[in-house]
């Protein structure tokens, strides 16, 4: 596996909530399911806690910003 580790200063880091999004449905065609709620991916949103750069304090809720794309 290849990846990048981003180091954050322990003395200056801010606690942050990280939201990891995946496909909403666990099947390619949710409309074909008898009940679409039965094929919702329970892992479509995973919330983690972490630490970020102090510059994140200036971020505005609801304003678009460039984030990190995770691939697996």
PDB file of N, CA and C in Angstrom:
ATOM      1  N   UNK A   1       0.839  -1.161   0.000  1.00  0.00           N
ATOM      2  CA  UNK A   1       0.000   0.000   0.000  1.00  0.00           C
ATOM      3  C   UNK A   1       0.892   1.234   0.000  1.00  0.00           C
ATOM      4  N   UNK A   2       0.484   2.225  -0.763  1.00  0.00           N
ATOM      5  CA  UNK A   2       1.224   3.473  -0.855  1.00  0.00           C
ATOM      6  C   UNK A   2       0.335   4.584  -0.314  1.00  0.00           C
ATOM      7  N   UNK A   3       0.896   5.488   0.460  1.00  0.00           N
ATOM      8  CA  UNK A   3       0.089   6.567   1.005  1.00  0.00           C
ATOM      9  C   UNK A   3       0.942   7.723   1.462  1.00  0.00           C
ATOM     10  N   UNK A   4       0.287   8.746   1.951  1.00  0.00           N
ATOM     11  CA  UNK A   4       0.959   9.934   2.442  1.00  0.00           C
ATOM     12  C   UNK A   4       0.507  10.166   3.876  1.00  0.00           C
ATOM     13  N   UNK A   5       1.459  10.384   4.751  1.00  0.00           N
ATOM     14  CA  UNK A   5       1.137  10.712   6.135  1.00  0.00           C
ATOM     15  C   UNK A   5       1.331  12.208   6.297  1.00  0.00           C
ATOM     16  N   UNK A   6       0.330  12.875   6.843  1.00  0.00           N
ATOM     17  CA  UNK A   6       0.403  14.318   7.063  1.00  0.00           C
ATOM     18  C   UNK A   6       0.572  14.547   8.558  1.00  0.00           C
ATOM     19  N   UNK A   7       1.682  15.134   8.930  1.00  0.00           N
ATOM     20  CA  UNK A   7       1.970  15.374  10.338  1.00  0.00           C
ATOM     21  C   UNK A   7       1.401  16.722  10.757  1.00  0.00           C
ATOM     22  N   UNK A   8       0.821  16.750  11.954  1.00  0.00           N
ATOM     23  CA  UNK A   8       0.258  17.973  12.515  1.00  0.00           C
ATOM     24  C   UNK A   8       0.919  18.206  13.868  1.00  0.00           C
ATOM     25  N   UNK A   9       1.299  19.435  14.140  1.00  0.00           N
ATOM     26  CA  UNK A   9       1.943  19.777  15.406  1.00  0.00           C
ATOM     27  C   UNK A   9       1.012  19.475  16.576  1.00  0.00           C
ATOM     28  N   UNK A  10       1.467  18.658  17.515  1.00  0.00           N
ATOM     29  CA  UNK A  10       0.656  18.323  18.691  1.00  0.00           C
ATOM     30  C   UNK A  10       0.382  19.564  19.538  1.00  0.00           C
ATOM     31  N   UNK A  11       1.308  20.497  19.535  1.00  0.00           N
ATOM     32  CA  UNK A  11       1.150  21.707  20.346  1.00  0.00           C
ATOM     33  C   UNK A  11       0.114  22.668  19.770  1.00  0.00           C
ATOM     34  N   UNK A  12      -0.125  22.606  18.451  1.00  0.00           N
ATOM     35  CA  UNK A  12      -0.998  23.582  17.810  1.00  0.00           C
ATOM     36  C   UNK A  12      -2.231  22.975  17.143  1.00  0.00           C
ATOM     37  N   UNK A  13      -2.348  21.684  17.124  1.00  0.00           N
ATOM     38  CA  UNK A  13      -3.439  21.014  16.407  1.00  0.00           C
ATOM     39  C   UNK A  13      -4.799  21.312  17.036  1.00  0.00           C
ATOM     40  N   UNK A  14      -5.820  21.326  16.171  1.00  0.00           N
ATOM     41  CA  UNK A  14      -7.200  21.511  16.615  1.00  0.00           C
ATOM     42  C   UNK A  14      -7.936  20.182  16.508  1.00  0.00           C
ATOM     43  N   UNK A  15      -8.771  19.837  17.490  1.00  0.00           N
ATOM     44  CA  UNK A  15      -9.585  18.631  17.344  1.00  0.00           C
ATOM     45  C   UNK A  15     -10.647  18.878  16.265  1.00  0.00           C
ATOM     46  N   UNK A  16     -10.821  17.925  15.364  1.00  0.00           N
ATOM     47  CA  UNK A  16     -11.780  18.075  14.268  1.00  0.00           C
ATOM     48  C   UNK A  16     -12.603  16.801  14.097  1.00  0.00           C
ATOM     49  N   UNK A  17     -13.769  16.967  13.475  1.00  0.00           N
ATOM     50  CA  UNK A  17     -14.605  15.834  13.097  1.00  0.00           C
ATOM     51  C   UNK A  17     -14.371  15.573  11.614  1.00  0.00           C
ATOM     52  N   UNK A  18     -14.080  14.334  11.268  1.00  0.00           N
ATOM     53  CA  UNK A  18     -13.794  13.954   9.886  1.00  0.00           C
ATOM     54  C   UNK A  18     -14.935  13.081   9.394  1.00  0.00           C
ATOM     55  N   UNK A  19     -15.522  13.434   8.264  1.00  0.00           N
ATOM     56  CA  UNK A  19     -16.624  12.663   7.688  1.00  0.00           C
ATOM     57  C   UNK A  19     -16.138  11.961   6.434  1.00  0.00           C
ATOM     58  N   UNK A  20     -16.181  10.636   6.464  1.00  0.00           N
ATOM     59  CA  UNK A  20     -15.766   9.815   5.331  1.00  0.00           C
ATOM     60  C   UNK A  20     -17.018   9.289   4.647  1.00  0.00           C
ATOM     61  N   UNK A  21     -17.207   9.653   3.383  1.00  0.00           N
ATOM     62  CA  UNK A  21     -18.399   9.262   2.637  1.00  0.00           C
ATOM     63  C   UNK A  21     -18.082   8.125   1.677  1.00  0.00           C
ATOM     64  N   UNK A  22     -19.039   7.208   1.538  1.00  0.00           N
ATOM     65  CA  UNK A  22     -18.947   6.102   0.584  1.00  0.00           C
ATOM     66  C   UNK A  22     -20.271   6.073  -0.173  1.00  0.00           C
ATOM     67  N   UNK A  23     -20.457   5.105  -1.030  1.00  0.00           N
ATOM     68  CA  UNK A  23     -21.702   4.982  -1.793  1.00  0.00           C
ATOM     69  C   UNK A  23     -22.891   4.862  -0.842  1.00  0.00           C
ATOM     70  N   UNK A  24     -23.982   5.558  -1.147  1.00  0.00           N
ATOM     71  CA  UNK A  24     -25.163   5.532  -0.293  1.00  0.00           C
ATOM     72  C   UNK A  24     -25.839   4.165  -0.291  1.00  0.00           C
ATOM     73  N   UNK A  25     -25.827   3.495  -1.441  1.00  0.00           N
ATOM     74  CA  UNK A  25     -26.495   2.194  -1.547  1.00  0.00           C
ATOM     75  C   UNK A  25     -25.476   1.080  -1.705  1.00  0.00           C
ATOM     76  N   UNK A  26     -25.841  -0.103  -1.238  1.00  0.00           N
ATOM     77  CA  UNK A  26     -24.937  -1.257  -1.301  1.00  0.00           C
ATOM     78  C   UNK A  26     -25.108  -2.067  -2.580  1.00  0.00           C
ATOM     79  N   UNK A  27     -26.023  -1.648  -3.443  1.00  0.00           N
ATOM     80  CA  UNK A  27     -26.246  -2.325  -4.729  1.00  0.00           C
ATOM     81  C   UNK A  27     -26.237  -1.276  -5.836  1.00  0.00           C
ATOM     82  N   UNK A  28     -25.901  -1.679  -7.074  1.00  0.00           N
ATOM     83  CA  UNK A  28     -25.836  -0.709  -8.173  1.00  0.00           C
ATOM     84  C   UNK A  28     -27.190  -0.102  -8.555  1.00  0.00           C
ATOM     85  N   UNK A  29     -28.290  -0.853  -8.369  1.00  0.00           N
ATOM     86  CA  UNK A  29     -29.608  -0.374  -8.781  1.00  0.00           C
ATOM     87  C   UNK A  29     -30.580  -0.453  -7.604  1.00  0.00           C
ATOM     88  N   UNK A  30     -30.582   0.537  -6.718  1.00  0.00           N
ATOM     89  CA  UNK A  30     -31.455   0.478  -5.545  1.00  0.00           C
ATOM     90  C   UNK A  30     -32.937   0.520  -5.898  1.00  0.00           C
ATOM     91  N   UNK A  31     -33.268   1.041  -7.063  1.00  0.00           N
ATOM     92  CA  UNK A  31     -34.664   1.084  -7.492  1.00  0.00           C
ATOM     93  C   UNK A  31     -35.247  -0.291  -7.755  1.00  0.00           C
ATOM     94  N   UNK A  32     -34.391  -1.268  -7.996  1.00  0.00           N
ATOM     95  CA  UNK A  32     -34.858  -2.631  -8.252  1.00  0.00           C
ATOM     96  C   UNK A  32     -35.174  -3.380  -6.959  1.00  0.00           C
ATOM     97  N   UNK A  33     -34.730  -2.862  -5.838  1.00  0.00           N
ATOM     98  CA  UNK A  33     -34.992  -3.520  -4.549  1.00  0.00           C
ATOM     99  C   UNK A  33     -36.446  -3.301  -4.152  1.00  0.00           C
ATOM    100  N   UNK A  34     -37.000  -4.279  -3.461  1.00  0.00           N
ATOM    101  CA  UNK A  34     -38.388  -4.166  -3.006  1.00  0.00           C
ATOM    102  C   UNK A  34     -38.545  -2.981  -2.053  1.00  0.00           C
ATOM    103  N   UNK A  35     -37.561  -2.797  -1.188  1.00  0.00           N
ATOM    104  CA  UNK A  35     -37.551  -1.683  -0.242  1.00  0.00           C
ATOM    105  C   UNK A  35     -36.170  -1.033  -0.307  1.00  0.00           C
ATOM    106  N   UNK A  36     -36.095   0.167  -0.872  1.00  0.00           N
ATOM    107  CA  UNK A  36     -34.782   0.795  -1.059  1.00  0.00           C
ATOM    108  C   UNK A  36     -34.059   1.024   0.268  1.00  0.00           C
ATOM    109  N   UNK A  37     -34.802   1.139   1.360  1.00  0.00           N
ATOM    110  CA  UNK A  37     -34.161   1.332   2.661  1.00  0.00           C
ATOM    111  C   UNK A  37     -33.349   0.114   3.076  1.00  0.00           C
ATOM    112  N   UNK A  38     -33.714  -1.049   2.548  1.00  0.00           N
ATOM    113  CA  UNK A  38     -33.001  -2.280   2.912  1.00  0.00           C
ATOM    114  C   UNK A  38     -31.626  -2.372   2.255  1.00  0.00           C
ATOM    115  N   UNK A  39     -31.369  -1.540   1.253  1.00  0.00           N
ATOM    116  CA  UNK A  39     -30.077  -1.595   0.555  1.00  0.00           C
ATOM    117  C   UNK A  39     -29.225  -0.338   0.797  1.00  0.00           C
ATOM    118  N   UNK A  40     -29.568   0.402   1.840  1.00  0.00           N
ATOM    119  CA  UNK A  40     -28.729   1.542   2.219  1.00  0.00           C
ATOM    120  C   UNK A  40     -27.450   1.011   2.847  1.00  0.00           C
ATOM    121  N   UNK A  41     -26.333   1.538   2.408  1.00  0.00           N
ATOM    122  CA  UNK A  41     -25.023   1.132   2.906  1.00  0.00           C
ATOM    123  C   UNK A  41     -24.818   1.711   4.310  1.00  0.00           C
ATOM    124  N   UNK A  42     -24.725   0.859   5.343  1.00  0.00           N
ATOM    125  CA  UNK A  42     -24.539   1.386   6.697  1.00  0.00           C
ATOM    126  C   UNK A  42     -23.189   2.084   6.883  1.00  0.00           C
ATOM    127  N   UNK A  43     -22.266   1.866   5.956  1.00  0.00           N
ATOM    128  CA  UNK A  43     -20.947   2.508   6.020  1.00  0.00           C
ATOM    129  C   UNK A  43     -20.860   3.715   5.082  1.00  0.00           C
ATOM    130  N   UNK A  44     -22.023   4.222   4.607  1.00  0.00           N
ATOM    131  CA  UNK A  44     -21.992   5.347   3.671  1.00  0.00           C
ATOM    132  C   UNK A  44     -21.480   6.629   4.326  1.00  0.00           C
ATOM    133  N   UNK A  45     -21.574   6.709   5.632  1.00  0.00           N
ATOM    134  CA  UNK A  45     -21.002   7.834   6.365  1.00  0.00           C
ATOM    135  C   UNK A  45     -20.332   7.295   7.619  1.00  0.00           C
ATOM    136  N   UNK A  46     -19.042   7.539   7.729  1.00  0.00           N
ATOM    137  CA  UNK A  46     -18.282   7.168   8.920  1.00  0.00           C
ATOM    138  C   UNK A  46     -17.705   8.458   9.487  1.00  0.00           C
ATOM    139  N   UNK A  47     -17.941   8.699  10.763  1.00  0.00           N
ATOM    140  CA  UNK A  47     -17.441   9.909  11.411  1.00  0.00           C
ATOM    141  C   UNK A  47     -16.296   9.527  12.341  1.00  0.00           C
ATOM    142  N   UNK A  48     -15.162  10.179  12.142  1.00  0.00           N
ATOM    143  CA  UNK A  48     -13.965   9.938  12.952  1.00  0.00           C
ATOM    144  C   UNK A  48     -13.560  11.248  13.623  1.00  0.00           C
ATOM    145  N   UNK A  49     -12.815  11.131  14.681  1.00  0.00           N
ATOM    146  CA  UNK A  49     -12.245  12.307  15.331  1.00  0.00           C
ATOM    147  C   UNK A  49     -10.756  12.335  15.041  1.00  0.00           C
ATOM    148  N   UNK A  50     -10.224  13.519  14.823  1.00  0.00           N
ATOM    149  CA  UNK A  50      -8.807  13.646  14.518  1.00  0.00           C
ATOM    150  C   UNK A  50      -8.316  15.033  14.895  1.00  0.00           C
ATOM    151  N   UNK A  51      -7.168  15.391  14.353  1.00  0.00           N
ATOM    152  CA  UNK A  51      -6.569  16.699  14.629  1.00  0.00           C
ATOM    153  C   UNK A  51      -6.170  17.341  13.311  1.00  0.00           C
ATOM    154  N   UNK A  52      -6.342  18.654  13.226  1.00  0.00           N
ATOM    155  CA  UNK A  52      -6.036  19.364  11.996  1.00  0.00           C
ATOM    156  C   UNK A  52      -5.181  20.595  12.243  1.00  0.00           C
ATOM    157  N   UNK A  53      -4.753  21.182  11.149  1.00  0.00           N
ATOM    158  CA  UNK A  53      -3.933  22.394  11.183  1.00  0.00           C
ATOM    159  C   UNK A  53      -4.721  23.559  11.790  1.00  0.00           C
ATOM    160  N   UNK A  54      -4.059  24.462  12.496  1.00  0.00           N
ATOM    161  CA  UNK A  54      -4.735  25.619  13.088  1.00  0.00           C
ATOM    162  C   UNK A  54      -5.466  26.488  12.059  1.00  0.00           C
ATOM    163  N   UNK A  55      -5.036  26.468  10.802  1.00  0.00           N
ATOM    164  CA  UNK A  55      -5.692  27.281   9.766  1.00  0.00           C
ATOM    165  C   UNK A  55      -7.143  26.855   9.546  1.00  0.00           C
ATOM    166  N   UNK A  56      -7.508  25.663   9.978  1.00  0.00           N
ATOM    167  CA  UNK A  56      -8.890  25.202   9.827  1.00  0.00           C
ATOM    168  C   UNK A  56      -9.856  26.024  10.674  1.00  0.00           C
ATOM    169  N   UNK A  57      -9.339  26.731  11.651  1.00  0.00           N
ATOM    170  CA  UNK A  57     -10.184  27.571  12.505  1.00  0.00           C
ATOM    171  C   UNK A  57     -10.885  28.645  11.673  1.00  0.00           C
ATOM    172  N   UNK A  58     -10.280  29.052  10.566  1.00  0.00           N
ATOM    173  CA  UNK A  58     -10.852  30.094   9.709  1.00  0.00           C
ATOM    174  C   UNK A  58     -11.861  29.536   8.706  1.00  0.00           C
ATOM    175  N   UNK A  59     -12.039  28.228   8.657  1.00  0.00           N
ATOM    176  CA  UNK A  59     -12.975  27.619   7.702  1.00  0.00           C
ATOM    177  C   UNK A  59     -14.405  28.042   8.038  1.00  0.00           C
ATOM    178  N   UNK A  60     -15.210  28.248   6.992  1.00  0.00           N
ATOM    179  CA  UNK A  60     -16.594  28.674   7.152  1.00  0.00           C
ATOM    180  C   UNK A  60     -17.505  27.483   6.869  1.00  0.00           C
ATOM    181  N   UNK A  61     -18.394  27.173   7.812  1.00  0.00           N
ATOM    182  CA  UNK A  61     -19.334  26.057   7.634  1.00  0.00           C
ATOM    183  C   UNK A  61     -20.207  26.301   6.410  1.00  0.00           C
ATOM    184  N   UNK A  62     -20.352  25.290   5.572  1.00  0.00           N
ATOM    185  CA  UNK A  62     -21.175  25.380   4.377  1.00  0.00           C
ATOM    186  C   UNK A  62     -20.465  25.930   3.160  1.00  0.00           C
ATOM    187  N   UNK A  63     -19.275  26.482   3.330  1.00  0.00           N
ATOM    188  CA  UNK A  63     -18.517  27.015   2.196  1.00  0.00           C
ATOM    189  C   UNK A  63     -17.646  25.902   1.624  1.00  0.00           C
ATOM    190  N   UNK A  64     -17.663  25.772   0.310  1.00  0.00           N
ATOM    191  CA  UNK A  64     -16.891  24.719  -0.354  1.00  0.00           C
ATOM    192  C   UNK A  64     -15.400  24.925  -0.131  1.00  0.00           C
ATOM    193  N   UNK A  65     -14.713  23.824   0.055  1.00  0.00           N
ATOM    194  CA  UNK A  65     -13.263  23.857   0.173  1.00  0.00           C
ATOM    195  C   UNK A  65     -12.709  22.560  -0.381  1.00  0.00           C
ATOM    196  N   UNK A  66     -11.447  22.575  -0.737  1.00  0.00           N
ATOM    197  CA  UNK A  66     -10.832  21.368  -1.277  1.00  0.00           C
ATOM    198  C   UNK A  66     -10.483  20.454  -0.120  1.00  0.00           C
ATOM    199  N   UNK A  67     -10.957  19.230  -0.201  1.00  0.00           N
ATOM    200  CA  UNK A  67     -10.663  18.250   0.833  1.00  0.00           C
ATOM    201  C   UNK A  67      -9.764  17.164   0.294  1.00  0.00           C
ATOM    202  N   UNK A  68      -9.628  16.128   1.035  1.00  0.00           N
ATOM    203  CA  UNK A  68      -8.813  14.978   0.650  1.00  0.00           C
ATOM    204  C   UNK A  68      -9.730  13.893   0.109  1.00  0.00           C
ATOM    205  N   UNK A  69      -9.351  13.285  -0.996  1.00  0.00           N
ATOM    206  CA  UNK A  69     -10.097  12.166  -1.548  1.00  0.00           C
ATOM    207  C   UNK A  69      -9.436  10.875  -1.109  1.00  0.00           C
ATOM    208  N   UNK A  70     -10.215  10.004  -0.519  1.00  0.00           N
ATOM    209  CA  UNK A  70      -9.698   8.707  -0.073  1.00  0.00           C
ATOM    210  C   UNK A  70     -10.095   7.640  -1.076  1.00  0.00           C
ATOM    211  N   UNK A  71      -9.175   6.803  -1.441  1.00  0.00           N
ATOM    212  CA  UNK A  71      -9.479   5.679  -2.321  1.00  0.00           C
ATOM    213  C   UNK A  71      -9.008   4.407  -1.645  1.00  0.00           C
ATOM    214  N   UNK A  72      -9.703   3.332  -1.936  1.00  0.00           N
ATOM    215  CA  UNK A  72      -9.281   2.058  -1.343  1.00  0.00           C
ATOM    216  C   UNK A  72      -9.325   0.962  -2.367  1.00  0.00           C
TER     217      UNK A  72
END
